[in-house]
Each structure stands twice: as C-alpha cells, then as structure tokens.
C-alpha cells in the first residue's frame, strides 16, 4: 500500500488532490501544535473539501517552530532578507521530500537535467546560508552531470566564458539569478538570446526596488532574449512554480493556489479578480501545508499571475513587487 507521501507525489486528478489534502489536514490538525492551536482559536467548521481548509498566516514561520510532534529537525531553511530583518525559518523533518518535489517539478516545466547546463548567479543566497534555493540549485547542478554547471558569484567574465563553451555542447543553457546580480550582468550587454534565464527575485538593498515588469524589460533589453522566466518559491514551502512566456505560473499536481479577499481571510475571490494568495503545498506534510502568503495575485486559466504584495509586507527574496 502506498504511503501518504507516495500518494501525494502520484496525484493525477482533482479527487486525488482533495483526498490527500483532507488527509494531510487531519494529520496536521492533530500533530502540528502551532496549526492545531490556530484552528482552535479561529473555530472554523470542519472542511469537507480542500477549498474550505483554513490557511496559517505565513508570519508564524518567523515566530514559531512549525513541525509535527514526534518528528526531528533534519534541515532548517531560512528566508533571505536585508540586514536586520527577522528571517522566517522552515524546520524540515525529511529533506528527501523536498528533493522529491523540486526535481520533477523543474524537469516538468524546464526539461531533463541531463540535457542541460545550469549556471547560478546567487551571491546573496549563498552568503546568508540556510537557503532552500541554494539547496535546490545545488541538486539541480549535480543532476546535470556537467563540469560547466556551477556557481559564478561575482565573476561575470568567467560566467560568460562558460556560457560560450556551453553553446558548443548543444545542451540547453539555464541561468538562475538573483535580480540585482542579473541587472549587473545585463549592463554588460552580453548576448544571452539562447539562454533560459530564471530570476529568483530580490534586490537585497543593492539596487532600488522596481516592479517585476520593469526589471524584466531591462533584462530582456540587456540580454537580447525573448522573455525572462521566474521561479515562485519561498523557504516556507517545499514546492515551487515556474512562469511561462506570458508571465503566469504553472504548479505541480500536489500544489494549488486560491485567492482570498483582501479584508477577509476566510472569503475567497471570484475568477479574474485580485486577491491574497493562499497556497496548499502538500509536500509540507510535516510542517504546515496550508499557508496564507502576503502576495497578491489572480488566477488566469488555472494559472497564477502575481500582482504585487500587501502594503507593509516585508520584501521577500523570491517574491519581487510586480505591477498591478
């Protein structure tokens, strides 16, 4: 018989998702003390469908250790941020679940690792440590089994030389980059028309903040590429989404997005309206799978378009402000 974790990563239908989500909810209601207390305090009716499951405000990851009773911390991932900012912490009981999430998701949307060379321009994440993004990119680089794949932190000349060498292999070239480092590179006007560029957000106080649309226009102009992709992820989640050419994010089958009313955390907005982003990430089985983020978005044909952030929210590493 399949375990719950195995069933989560085998979801194919809406019914599969609903069954797994309700089972995860019941487990976390009983075994995750922070979520259990939260549910007791809000006093909501018992859900019969995943759309009725209450979401824990993401700020709890800054103030509480969210982990199931009987589980031990195997890995701690912390959010990126500027100096002095309180960093969120995700206490992960089984890091292999994270790998079971991010590898197939990446390959689903971006292709097989063995057919790629991955370059990483992530200086801030590497220097701060305890980054879920760096952990993921490490494993993706390892999966390419190519000596050119790797980190190029403050060395644009070596990066561009490696990209030039990579072109001769015929493999797909992918560049992960934090926003400010990509903008620095774009000022050199390198020809990256054939490189898939994935920005991960974040100026880290290195440059003035700008909307995602503005930043993407500068990068497209500097690199001569057709579009800039984005990764939607955060330390509090063990799953990610990737944007397509139209700037909307596609999700793996064990992850769903709903949108709540801005002034009512329990009210959901209708189609084509902007609301607060609620995430169900079933890979978070031993912490909390139901997370109320501070991002704003709208659903377009079942995909997520980010629209910005709530006022006074911290600027997060992987969630740059975007235009309304």
XYZ file of C-alpha atoms in Angstrom:
324
model
C 0.000 0.000 0.000
C 1.285 3.467 -0.881
C 2.209 5.834 1.923
C 0.568 9.254 2.088
C 3.798 10.834 0.800
C 3.822 8.441 -2.169
C 0.183 9.261 -2.907
C 0.902 12.995 -2.736
C 3.530 12.698 -5.452
C 1.235 10.461 -7.525
C -1.720 12.890 -7.658
C -3.350 12.926 -11.084
C -6.951 14.037 -10.560
C -8.900 16.639 -8.612
C -10.302 13.836 -6.457
C -6.783 12.577 -5.710
C -5.795 16.052 -4.578
C -8.890 16.508 -2.440
C -8.436 13.153 -0.722
C -4.749 13.811 0.035
C -5.371 17.410 1.151
C -8.061 16.386 3.631
C -5.861 13.589 4.982
C -2.918 15.978 5.395
C -5.250 18.484 7.082
C -6.434 15.892 9.606
C -2.841 14.827 10.309
C -1.620 18.390 10.834
C -4.657 19.321 12.914
C -3.672 16.592 15.365
C 0.107 16.507 15.111
C 1.316 20.073 14.366
C 0.852 22.052 17.614
C 1.006 25.535 16.058
C -1.588 24.690 13.417
C -3.753 22.829 15.954
C -3.830 25.864 18.252
C -4.538 28.180 15.324
C -7.535 26.058 14.264
C -8.880 26.001 17.819
C -8.649 29.793 18.060
C -10.409 30.557 14.772
C -13.165 27.977 15.309
C -13.974 27.264 11.661
C -16.289 24.427 10.556
C -14.648 21.095 9.723
C -13.785 21.127 5.996
C -15.235 18.589 3.566
C -13.273 19.956 0.582
C -9.736 21.330 0.291
C -11.097 24.783 -0.603
C -12.534 25.041 2.940
C -9.271 24.293 4.780
C -8.017 27.290 6.826
C -4.583 28.667 5.934
C -1.974 29.585 8.526
C -0.612 33.148 8.148
C 2.954 32.960 6.885
C 4.209 35.233 9.683
C 4.018 32.251 12.067
C 7.156 30.889 10.396
C 9.027 33.875 11.865
C 7.857 33.329 15.419
C 7.228 29.595 15.883
C 8.867 26.254 15.197
C 6.295 24.570 12.991
C 6.875 20.823 12.932
C 4.798 17.705 13.643
C 5.021 16.056 17.047
C 7.409 13.118 17.041
C 9.448 14.487 14.137
C 13.013 15.745 14.451
C 14.517 18.660 12.554
C 16.746 17.386 9.768
C 17.270 20.713 7.977
C 16.428 24.358 8.637
C 15.762 26.657 5.695
C 15.664 30.398 6.307
C 14.305 33.204 4.159
C 16.624 35.674 2.507
C 16.458 39.292 3.570
C 18.297 42.510 4.188
C 20.434 43.143 7.272
C 18.423 43.281 10.486
C 15.326 41.635 9.054
C 13.833 38.741 11.025
C 14.173 35.675 8.812
C 11.444 33.065 8.522
C 12.539 29.528 9.347
C 11.172 26.275 7.961
C 12.036 23.278 10.130
C 12.168 20.340 7.727
C 11.805 16.824 9.118
C 12.571 14.960 5.891
C 14.629 16.811 3.290
C 14.214 13.932 0.822
C 10.580 15.066 0.408
C 11.892 18.443 -0.748
C 14.007 16.707 -3.383
C 11.043 14.580 -4.461
C 9.189 17.843 -5.015
C 11.651 20.149 -6.762
C 13.393 17.754 -9.164
C 10.284 16.502 -11.029
C 8.731 19.981 -10.957
C 11.801 21.509 -12.558
C 12.009 18.769 -15.185
C 8.276 19.007 -15.920
C 8.489 22.674 -16.819
C 12.109 23.096 -17.967
C 13.252 19.718 -19.268
C 15.556 16.885 -18.235
C 18.573 17.870 -16.147
C 20.918 15.598 -18.097
C 20.208 17.660 -21.222
C 21.136 20.957 -19.567
C 23.937 23.092 -18.209
C 22.877 25.206 -15.222
C 24.683 28.382 -14.185
C 23.897 30.075 -10.856
C 24.297 33.759 -10.056
C 23.033 33.806 -6.455
C 25.590 35.700 -4.322
C 23.236 36.887 -1.580
C 21.627 33.494 -1.015
C 24.996 31.753 -0.796
C 26.482 34.274 1.643
C 23.500 34.234 4.042
C 23.360 30.448 4.254
C 20.482 28.087 5.126
C 18.836 28.827 1.776
C 16.290 26.413 0.319
C 17.002 27.933 -3.102
C 20.730 27.173 -2.869
C 19.959 23.636 -1.687
C 17.701 23.153 -4.721
C 20.110 24.660 -7.234
C 22.961 22.555 -5.785
C 20.981 19.396 -6.515
C 19.889 20.589 -9.961
C 23.503 21.399 -10.881
C 24.559 17.975 -9.627
C 21.846 16.379 -11.768
C 23.234 17.891 -14.978
C 26.476 15.916 -14.524
C 28.289 18.638 -16.439
C 31.521 20.322 -15.333
C 30.393 23.700 -16.688
C 27.368 23.765 -14.370
C 28.034 25.699 -11.192
C 28.079 28.992 -9.279
C 29.523 32.162 -10.747
C 29.050 34.540 -7.853
C 30.946 37.742 -8.621
C 32.720 36.725 -11.809
C 30.789 37.746 -14.946
C 33.760 37.162 -17.252
C 34.089 33.511 -16.239
C 30.319 33.093 -16.441
C 30.176 34.415 -19.997
C 33.129 32.252 -20.999
C 31.377 29.207 -19.538
C 28.189 30.047 -21.436
C 30.209 30.344 -24.648
C 31.754 26.920 -24.021
C 28.346 25.518 -23.141
C 26.932 26.544 -26.502
C 29.332 24.168 -28.209
C 27.827 21.179 -26.358
C 24.364 21.583 -27.855
C 22.781 21.364 -24.406
C 20.082 23.674 -23.071
C 21.616 26.560 -21.118
C 19.862 27.781 -17.955
C 20.874 30.700 -15.735
C 19.390 31.101 -12.232
C 19.970 34.609 -10.922
C 19.009 36.942 -8.111
C 17.548 40.134 -9.589
C 20.275 42.633 -8.739
C 23.042 40.304 -9.996
C 21.197 39.752 -13.278
C 20.782 43.520 -13.705
C 24.510 43.999 -13.092
C 25.240 41.381 -15.744
C 22.755 42.928 -18.187
C 24.676 46.212 -18.077
C 27.496 44.399 -19.906
C 25.066 43.726 -22.810
C 26.043 40.063 -23.276
C 24.246 38.063 -25.959
C 22.148 35.575 -23.988
C 19.371 35.128 -26.555
C 19.717 31.330 -26.340
C 19.874 31.084 -22.531
C 16.796 30.364 -20.385
C 17.061 32.951 -17.613
C 15.215 32.314 -14.346
C 15.154 35.258 -11.968
C 14.520 34.473 -8.336
C 13.673 37.988 -7.170
C 15.366 40.211 -4.642
C 17.373 43.447 -4.789
C 18.753 42.814 -1.243
C 19.318 46.530 -0.789
C 21.835 46.521 -3.658
C 19.619 48.442 -6.089
C 16.432 50.459 -5.976
C 13.274 48.386 -5.957
C 11.350 48.198 -9.213
C 8.333 46.327 -10.468
C 8.860 42.886 -11.963
C 7.703 44.168 -15.370
C 10.268 46.979 -15.299
C 13.023 44.624 -14.234
C 12.168 42.069 -16.916
C 12.160 44.765 -19.612
C 15.669 45.841 -18.576
C 16.908 42.254 -18.592
C 15.363 41.463 -21.982
C 16.964 44.591 -23.409
C 20.351 43.803 -21.868
C 20.448 40.112 -22.798
C 18.639 40.198 -26.134
C 16.383 37.321 -25.065
C 12.700 36.782 -25.788
C 11.489 36.662 -22.181
C 12.609 36.200 -18.573
C 11.232 33.292 -16.569
C 10.595 33.435 -12.825
C 10.567 30.911 -10.021
C 7.866 31.299 -7.362
C 9.143 29.719 -4.204
C 9.889 30.543 -0.594
C 11.595 28.911 2.346
C 8.227 28.147 3.951
C 7.224 25.888 1.029
C 8.826 22.718 -0.299
C 7.370 23.187 -3.794
C 7.834 25.799 -6.500
C 6.083 27.150 -9.567
C 7.700 28.436 -12.771
C 6.384 31.139 -15.074
C 5.863 30.699 -18.800
C 6.410 33.197 -21.609
C 3.213 35.006 -20.595
C 4.407 35.541 -17.037
C 1.901 33.183 -15.382
C 2.958 30.393 -13.048
C 2.223 26.706 -13.522
C 2.008 24.426 -10.499
C 2.880 20.799 -9.843
C -0.068 18.481 -9.205
C 0.422 18.457 -5.402
C 0.199 22.244 -5.130
C -2.820 24.554 -5.505
C -3.475 28.275 -5.218
C -6.623 30.041 -4.058
C -7.219 33.749 -3.620
C -8.746 35.299 -0.510
C -10.488 38.623 -0.049
C -8.035 41.336 0.961
C -10.075 42.248 4.055
C -11.479 38.796 4.861
C -9.041 35.879 5.235
C -11.911 33.359 5.062
C -13.611 34.773 1.973
C -12.453 33.676 -1.487
C -12.480 35.952 -4.548
C -14.042 35.035 -7.869
C -12.281 34.452 -11.201
C -10.267 37.262 -12.791
C -10.162 39.240 -9.537
C -7.116 40.097 -7.463
C -6.794 38.595 -4.001
C -4.335 37.412 -1.397
C -2.509 34.234 -2.407
C -3.236 31.135 -0.327
C -1.043 28.134 -1.082
C -1.690 24.450 -0.499
C 1.642 22.636 -0.722
C 1.141 19.006 0.220
C 4.910 18.446 0.221
C 4.858 20.390 3.536
C 3.362 17.334 5.198
C 5.437 17.584 8.424
C 5.111 21.371 8.896
C 2.039 23.148 7.502
C 0.663 22.584 4.010
C -1.854 25.428 4.153
C -0.117 28.810 4.041
C -1.594 32.299 3.743
C 1.059 34.382 1.973
C 1.352 38.155 1.707
C 1.404 38.056 -2.090
C -1.384 39.375 -4.297
C -2.398 37.551 -7.446
C -5.129 36.490 -9.782
C -5.990 33.180 -11.426
C -5.920 33.073 -15.228
C -6.982 29.798 -16.860
C -5.950 27.885 -13.779
C -2.531 29.561 -13.585
C -1.252 32.201 -11.155
C -0.316 35.728 -12.116
C 1.388 37.666 -9.326
C 0.068 41.204 -8.939
C 2.142 42.587 -6.075
C 2.228 42.455 -2.290
C 0.126 43.594 0.618
C 1.056 47.013 1.979
C 3.791 46.989 4.636
C 4.821 43.408 3.864
C 8.480 42.522 4.022
C 10.066 42.408 0.586
C 10.825 38.730 0.179
C 13.706 37.199 -1.700
C 11.627 35.205 -4.151
C 8.623 37.494 -4.471
C 9.568 40.808 -6.037
C 6.962 43.561 -6.316
C 5.123 43.366 -9.611
C 2.904 45.799 -11.424
C -0.845 45.999 -10.771
